[in-house]
Amino acid sequence: MENEKRTDRNSWAELDENRLSDILTASQIKATDTYETPPQIIWIDNSTIATLGNFSASTGKAKAKKTFNVSAIVAASLAGRQVLNYRAHLPEGKRRILYVDTEQSRFHCHNVLERILRLAGLPTTTDNENLDFICLREYTPAVRIGVIDYALRQNKGYGLVIIDGIRDLMLDINSTSESVEVINKMMEWSSKYDLHIHCVLHLNKGDNNVRGHIGTEMSNKAETVLVITKSAENPVISEVHALHIREKEFKPFAFSVDDEGLPVMVDNYSFDGSVRPKARSSFMDLSIEQHREALSAAFGDRPIKGFENVLQALMASYEAIGFKRGRSVMIKLLQYLTENLKLIVKRDKLFYYDVTPTEALLFDEECEDAEGEK
């Protein structure tokens, strides 16, 4: 730490007087100067969360669906329309987007790219000229920073840059000098190239603080910090709040992932952790992910023998995801799972495989008796 302080303290000595004079002159703010308001590019409701020349961040714990949330931000910016609760408009000459992923494999990066295009209503079979997606998982932090810097120097008209995994631009997340260096890069890039940078960083596992010294620096300097959290009552729902925002605070909203693997708004959501009663209440309104969560809880890694035992297990597991119903409804649900979702019936044992939506379950032939017990 002492070496870090010594280096920071003495680095100015490497600048000659002409360079220092130029910086001093360029840094002066005068009463006679005029400045344009930074162009606003992304909104939630009527609150501005992103402007050109600044940076922002999304944060949340593991599996909170941070990347799904960022996908919606990018799709809204790419399409110039509302996606989830995000509205976006990139000005002329700033329509291009650079998405940098530092964590995931190329396979999973491609899934994110495809999700963005689908959310934006664009074809997934052709490359979009306004979206560049790069995967830097296998490189060192120094190389990642260098590649991003090189990409921005190409002057490709970027208006929005996503860095999904800002932690991976440094070796030590708690290093003071590295944190300051990375945040300074965010400020330099966003100002020099007149663009907006949105970063993704994890929350601590044990509390709701942003991870490491980089998290502290980011919270102090960012224009907006969004926090994405799982609903305490229904883990398939993610909530989006403002942890920090310079503009007026927006009303929190919630989203889930639909059967197509796309984030969708949860309407009438109450932030006491529940969904207010709505007209629709059928098990057919549950998403594939909700069914899979309930079935995983019911079966785990073990078979269940006997129709009544299966029924009781399903009643308990579906109640856990907020779908509490009586025996008659659960019998119809079981029939729905085997017929409408094309689930497979097999002799002797009833058990669950968590694989694909259409080939997820193997049921004992006793399930066919459900029709007779209505």
Coordinates of C-alpha atoms in Angstrom, one line a residue:
M1 CA 0.0 0.0 0.0
E2 CA 2.9 2.4 0.8
N3 CA 4.4 1.7 -2.6
E4 CA 1.0 2.5 -4.2
K5 CA 0.8 5.8 -2.3
R6 CA 4.4 6.7 -3.3
T7 CA 3.7 6.0 -7.0
D8 CA 0.5 8.1 -7.0
R9 CA 2.1 10.9 -5.1
N10 CA 5.2 11.2 -7.4
S11 CA 3.6 10.4 -10.8
W12 CA 2.9 14.1 -11.5
A13 CA 6.7 14.7 -11.4
E14 CA 7.0 12.9 -14.7
L15 CA 5.0 15.7 -16.5
D16 CA 7.1 18.6 -17.9
E17 CA 6.0 22.2 -17.4
N18 CA 4.6 22.6 -20.9
R19 CA 2.3 19.7 -20.3
L20 CA 1.2 20.9 -16.9
S21 CA 0.5 24.4 -18.4
D22 CA -1.6 22.9 -21.1
I23 CA -3.7 20.9 -18.6
L24 CA -4.1 23.9 -16.4
T25 CA -5.4 26.0 -19.3
A26 CA -7.7 23.3 -20.6
S27 CA -9.1 22.7 -17.1
Q28 CA -10.2 26.2 -16.3
I29 CA -13.9 26.9 -16.0
K30 CA -14.9 30.6 -16.7
A31 CA -18.1 32.5 -16.1
T32 CA -18.1 33.5 -19.8
D33 CA -18.0 29.8 -20.9
T34 CA -21.2 28.1 -22.2
Y35 CA -21.8 24.4 -22.0
E36 CA -24.6 22.3 -23.6
T37 CA -26.6 20.0 -21.4
P38 CA -25.3 16.4 -21.9
P39 CA -27.6 14.6 -24.3
Q40 CA -29.9 12.2 -22.4
I41 CA -30.0 8.7 -23.9
I42 CA -31.7 6.3 -21.5
W43 CA -34.7 6.8 -19.2
I44 CA -36.8 4.9 -16.7
D45 CA -40.3 6.5 -16.7
N46 CA -39.4 10.2 -16.7
S47 CA -36.1 9.8 -14.8
T48 CA -32.9 10.1 -16.8
I49 CA -30.4 7.3 -15.9
A50 CA -27.8 7.8 -18.6
T51 CA -26.3 10.8 -20.5
L52 CA -23.4 11.0 -23.0
G53 CA -20.1 11.8 -21.2
N54 CA -20.9 9.9 -18.1
F55 CA -21.0 6.3 -16.8
S56 CA -23.4 4.2 -14.8
A57 CA -23.7 0.7 -13.3
S58 CA -25.9 -2.2 -12.5
T59 CA -25.2 -4.3 -9.5
G60 CA -26.7 -7.3 -7.7
K61 CA -25.9 -10.7 -6.2
A62 CA -25.3 -13.8 -8.2
K63 CA -28.3 -15.1 -10.2
A64 CA -30.2 -11.8 -9.7
K65 CA -30.5 -11.6 -13.6
K66 CA -28.2 -8.6 -14.0
T67 CA -27.3 -9.6 -17.5
F68 CA -31.0 -10.0 -18.4
N69 CA -31.5 -6.4 -17.2
V70 CA -28.5 -5.1 -19.2
S71 CA -29.8 -6.9 -22.2
A72 CA -33.0 -4.9 -22.0
I73 CA -31.0 -1.6 -21.7
V74 CA -29.0 -2.5 -24.8
A75 CA -32.0 -3.7 -26.8
A76 CA -33.9 -0.5 -26.0
S77 CA -30.9 1.5 -27.2
L78 CA -30.5 -0.5 -30.3
A79 CA -34.1 -0.4 -31.3
G80 CA -34.8 3.2 -30.1
R81 CA -37.9 2.1 -28.2
Q82 CA -39.1 0.9 -24.8
V83 CA -37.9 -2.5 -23.5
L84 CA -39.0 -3.5 -20.0
N85 CA -39.2 -0.1 -18.3
Y86 CA -36.3 1.4 -20.3
R87 CA -36.7 4.0 -23.0
A88 CA -33.6 4.9 -25.1
H89 CA -32.6 7.1 -27.9
L90 CA -29.0 7.4 -29.2
P91 CA -28.4 10.6 -31.2
E92 CA -27.3 10.6 -34.9
G93 CA -23.6 9.7 -35.2
K94 CA -23.7 7.9 -31.8
R95 CA -26.0 4.9 -32.7
R96 CA -23.3 2.2 -32.3
I97 CA -23.0 0.0 -29.2
L98 CA -20.0 -1.8 -27.9
Y99 CA -20.8 -4.7 -25.5
V100 CA -17.8 -6.1 -23.7
D101 CA -18.2 -9.4 -21.7
T102 CA -15.3 -10.4 -19.4
E103 CA -16.8 -13.3 -17.6
Q104 CA -18.8 -15.7 -19.8
S105 CA -17.7 -18.3 -22.4
R106 CA -18.3 -17.5 -26.1
F107 CA -21.3 -19.8 -26.2
H108 CA -23.0 -17.9 -23.4
C109 CA -21.9 -14.5 -24.9
H110 CA -23.6 -15.6 -28.1
N111 CA -26.8 -16.4 -26.1
V112 CA -26.8 -12.9 -24.7
L113 CA -26.2 -11.4 -28.2
E114 CA -29.1 -13.3 -29.6
R115 CA -31.3 -12.3 -26.6
I116 CA -30.6 -8.6 -27.3
L117 CA -31.5 -8.9 -30.9
R118 CA -34.7 -10.7 -30.1
L119 CA -35.7 -8.1 -27.5
A120 CA -35.0 -5.4 -30.1
G121 CA -37.1 -7.1 -32.7
L122 CA -34.1 -7.7 -35.0
P123 CA -33.1 -10.8 -36.9
T124 CA -30.7 -13.2 -35.2
T125 CA -29.4 -14.7 -38.5
T126 CA -27.5 -11.6 -39.6
D127 CA -25.0 -9.3 -37.8
N128 CA -26.3 -5.9 -36.8
E129 CA -24.0 -3.1 -37.9
N130 CA -24.8 -1.0 -34.8
L131 CA -23.8 -3.7 -32.2
D132 CA -20.3 -5.0 -31.6
F133 CA -20.0 -7.8 -29.1
I134 CA -16.6 -8.9 -27.8
C135 CA -15.7 -11.6 -25.3
L136 CA -12.5 -11.0 -23.3
R137 CA -12.7 -13.8 -20.8
E138 CA -9.4 -15.5 -21.5
Y139 CA -7.3 -12.3 -21.3
T140 CA -5.5 -10.5 -18.5
P141 CA -7.0 -7.3 -17.0
A142 CA -4.3 -5.2 -18.7
V143 CA -5.1 -6.7 -22.1
R144 CA -8.8 -6.2 -21.6
I145 CA -8.3 -2.5 -20.8
G146 CA -6.0 -2.2 -23.8
V147 CA -8.5 -3.8 -26.2
I148 CA -11.4 -1.6 -25.0
D149 CA -9.2 1.5 -25.4
Y150 CA -8.1 0.4 -28.9
A151 CA -11.7 -0.2 -29.9
L152 CA -12.8 3.2 -28.8
R153 CA -9.9 4.9 -30.6
Q154 CA -11.2 3.5 -33.9
N155 CA -13.9 6.2 -33.7
K156 CA -16.8 4.0 -34.8
G157 CA -19.5 6.3 -33.5
Y158 CA -20.1 4.5 -30.2
G159 CA -22.8 6.1 -28.0
L160 CA -23.1 3.3 -25.5
V161 CA -20.5 0.9 -24.1
I162 CA -21.4 -2.0 -21.8
I163 CA -18.7 -3.6 -19.6
D164 CA -20.2 -6.7 -18.2
G165 CA -17.7 -7.5 -15.5
I166 CA -15.8 -4.4 -14.5
R167 CA -14.2 -6.3 -11.7
D168 CA -12.2 -8.2 -14.4
L169 CA -10.4 -5.1 -15.4
M170 CA -8.3 -5.4 -12.3
L171 CA -6.3 -8.0 -10.4
D172 CA -7.3 -7.0 -6.9
I173 CA -10.8 -5.8 -6.3
N174 CA -9.7 -4.2 -3.1
S175 CA -6.7 -2.4 -4.5
T176 CA -7.0 1.4 -4.0
S177 CA -4.7 2.2 -6.9
E178 CA -6.3 -0.2 -9.4
S179 CA -9.8 0.9 -8.4
V180 CA -8.9 4.6 -9.0
E181 CA -7.2 3.7 -12.3
V182 CA -10.2 1.8 -13.6
I183 CA -12.7 4.5 -12.5
N184 CA -10.4 7.2 -14.1
K185 CA -10.5 5.1 -17.3
M186 CA -14.3 5.1 -17.2
M187 CA -14.3 8.9 -16.8
E188 CA -11.6 9.4 -19.5
W189 CA -13.3 7.2 -22.1
S190 CA -16.8 8.6 -21.5
S191 CA -15.6 12.2 -21.7
K192 CA -13.0 11.9 -24.5
Y193 CA -15.3 9.9 -26.8
D194 CA -18.6 11.5 -25.7
L195 CA -20.3 8.3 -24.9
H196 CA -22.0 6.5 -22.0
I197 CA -20.5 3.5 -20.3
H198 CA -22.6 1.1 -18.3
C199 CA -20.8 -1.4 -16.0
V200 CA -21.9 -4.5 -14.2
L201 CA -20.5 -5.4 -10.7
H202 CA -21.6 -7.9 -8.1
L203 CA -22.9 -7.1 -4.6
N204 CA -21.3 -8.7 -1.6
K205 CA -22.8 -12.1 -0.6
G206 CA -23.2 -11.2 3.0
D207 CA -24.8 -7.7 2.7
N208 CA -26.1 -5.2 0.1
N209 CA -22.8 -3.3 -0.4
V210 CA -21.2 -3.1 -3.8
R211 CA -18.1 -5.3 -3.9
G212 CA -14.6 -4.1 -3.1
H213 CA -13.0 -0.7 -3.3
I214 CA -13.9 -0.5 -6.9
G215 CA -17.6 -0.7 -5.8
T216 CA -17.1 2.3 -3.4
E217 CA -15.3 4.3 -6.1
M218 CA -18.0 3.5 -8.6
S219 CA -20.9 4.5 -6.3
N220 CA -19.2 7.8 -5.6
K221 CA -18.5 8.7 -9.3
A222 CA -21.3 7.0 -11.3
E223 CA -24.3 9.0 -12.7
T224 CA -26.7 6.1 -11.8
V225 CA -26.2 2.8 -9.9
L226 CA -29.1 0.3 -10.4
V227 CA -29.5 -2.6 -8.0
I228 CA -31.2 -5.8 -9.2
T229 CA -32.4 -8.2 -6.5
K230 CA -34.4 -11.4 -6.4
S231 CA -37.9 -11.1 -4.9
A232 CA -37.8 -12.5 -1.3
E233 CA -41.2 -14.2 -1.8
N234 CA -40.9 -15.3 -5.5
P235 CA -37.3 -15.9 -6.7
V236 CA -38.3 -16.1 -10.3
I237 CA -39.0 -12.3 -10.1
S238 CA -36.2 -9.7 -10.1
E239 CA -36.7 -6.2 -8.8
V240 CA -34.9 -3.1 -10.1
H241 CA -34.2 -0.2 -7.7
A242 CA -32.0 2.9 -7.8
L243 CA -29.1 2.5 -5.4
H244 CA -27.9 5.9 -6.4
I245 CA -29.1 8.4 -9.0
R246 CA -28.4 12.0 -9.7
E247 CA -31.8 12.6 -11.3
K248 CA -35.1 12.2 -9.6
E249 CA -35.6 8.7 -8.4
F250 CA -37.8 6.4 -10.4
K251 CA -40.5 4.0 -9.2
P252 CA -39.0 0.5 -8.8
F253 CA -40.2 -2.1 -11.2
A254 CA -40.0 -5.9 -11.5
F255 CA -39.4 -8.4 -14.3
S256 CA -39.3 -12.2 -14.9
V257 CA -38.1 -14.4 -17.7
D258 CA -40.8 -15.8 -20.0
D259 CA -41.0 -19.2 -21.8
E260 CA -38.9 -17.8 -24.7
G261 CA -36.0 -16.9 -22.3
L262 CA -36.7 -13.1 -22.6
P263 CA -37.2 -10.7 -19.7
V264 CA -40.7 -9.3 -19.4
M265 CA -42.4 -6.9 -17.0
V266 CA -44.3 -8.2 -14.0
D267 CA -47.5 -6.1 -14.0
N268 CA -49.2 -5.1 -10.8
Y269 CA -46.2 -6.1 -8.7
S270 CA -46.3 -5.1 -5.0
F271 CA -42.9 -4.3 -3.5
D272 CA -43.9 -6.1 -0.3
G273 CA -42.7 -9.1 -2.3
S274 CA -46.0 -10.2 -3.8
V275 CA -48.0 -9.8 -6.9
R276 CA -51.4 -8.1 -6.4
P277 CA -54.4 -10.3 -7.3
K278 CA -55.2 -10.2 -11.0
A279 CA -57.8 -11.7 -13.2
R280 CA -55.5 -14.4 -14.6
S281 CA -54.8 -17.1 -12.1
S282 CA -54.5 -20.3 -14.1
F283 CA -51.5 -22.6 -14.0
M284 CA -51.2 -22.0 -17.7
D285 CA -50.2 -18.4 -16.9
L286 CA -47.1 -19.7 -15.1
S287 CA -43.8 -19.6 -17.1
I288 CA -41.7 -22.6 -17.9
E289 CA -39.1 -21.4 -15.4
Q290 CA -41.7 -21.3 -12.7
H291 CA -42.9 -24.8 -13.5
R292 CA -39.3 -26.0 -13.6
E293 CA -38.5 -24.5 -10.2
A294 CA -41.6 -26.1 -8.6
L295 CA -40.9 -29.5 -10.2
S296 CA -37.3 -29.4 -9.2
A297 CA -38.3 -28.7 -5.6
A298 CA -40.9 -31.5 -5.7
F299 CA -38.7 -34.2 -7.2
G300 CA -35.2 -33.2 -6.4
D301 CA -33.0 -36.1 -7.5
R302 CA -35.3 -38.8 -6.3
P303 CA -38.3 -40.7 -7.8
I304 CA -41.7 -40.4 -6.3
K305 CA -43.9 -43.5 -6.3
G306 CA -47.7 -43.3 -6.3
F307 CA -50.2 -40.8 -7.7
E308 CA -51.2 -39.3 -4.3
N309 CA -47.6 -38.8 -3.2
V310 CA -46.9 -37.0 -6.5
L311 CA -50.0 -34.8 -6.0
Q312 CA -49.0 -33.8 -2.4
A313 CA -45.4 -33.0 -3.5
L314 CA -46.7 -30.8 -6.3
M315 CA -49.2 -29.0 -4.0
A316 CA -46.3 -28.1 -1.6
S317 CA -43.8 -27.1 -4.3
Y318 CA -46.2 -24.9 -6.3
E319 CA -47.4 -23.2 -3.1
A320 CA -43.8 -22.3 -2.5
I321 CA -43.7 -20.3 -5.8
G322 CA -47.0 -18.5 -4.9
F323 CA -49.4 -20.9 -6.7
K324 CA -51.5 -22.4 -3.9
R325 CA -54.4 -24.5 -5.1
G326 CA -56.5 -27.4 -4.0
R327 CA -56.5 -31.0 -5.0
S328 CA -58.8 -30.7 -8.0
V329 CA -56.8 -27.9 -9.6
M330 CA -53.5 -29.8 -9.0
I331 CA -55.0 -32.9 -10.8
K332 CA -55.7 -30.7 -13.8
L333 CA -52.2 -29.2 -13.5
L334 CA -50.7 -32.7 -13.6
Q335 CA -52.7 -33.6 -16.7
Y336 CA -51.7 -30.2 -18.3
L337 CA -48.0 -31.0 -17.7
T338 CA -48.3 -34.4 -19.3
E339 CA -50.4 -33.5 -22.2
N340 CA -49.9 -29.8 -23.2
L341 CA -46.2 -29.7 -22.4
K342 CA -45.7 -33.1 -24.1
L343 CA -44.1 -34.6 -21.0
I344 CA -43.1 -38.3 -21.3
V345 CA -44.8 -41.1 -19.4
K346 CA -42.7 -44.1 -18.4
R347 CA -43.6 -47.3 -16.5
D348 CA -42.7 -48.2 -12.9
K349 CA -41.4 -44.9 -11.5
L350 CA -42.3 -41.2 -11.6
F351 CA -39.3 -38.8 -11.5
Y352 CA -38.1 -35.5 -12.9
Y353 CA -35.2 -34.5 -15.1
D354 CA -34.3 -30.8 -15.3
V355 CA -33.2 -30.7 -18.9
T356 CA -35.2 -29.0 -21.7
P357 CA -38.8 -27.6 -21.3
T358 CA -40.3 -30.2 -23.7
E359 CA -38.4 -33.2 -22.4
A360 CA -38.1 -32.5 -18.7
L361 CA -40.2 -35.1 -17.0
L362 CA -40.7 -38.9 -16.9
F363 CA -43.9 -39.9 -15.3
D364 CA -45.2 -43.3 -14.1
E365 CA -48.3 -44.6 -15.9
E366 CA -50.2 -44.0 -12.7
C367 CA -50.4 -40.4 -13.8
E368 CA -52.8 -41.5 -16.5
D369 CA -55.3 -42.4 -13.7
A370 CA -55.6 -38.7 -13.0
E371 CA -58.4 -38.6 -15.5
G372 CA -60.4 -41.1 -13.6
E373 CA -60.0 -39.5 -10.2
K374 CA -61.5 -36.1 -11.1

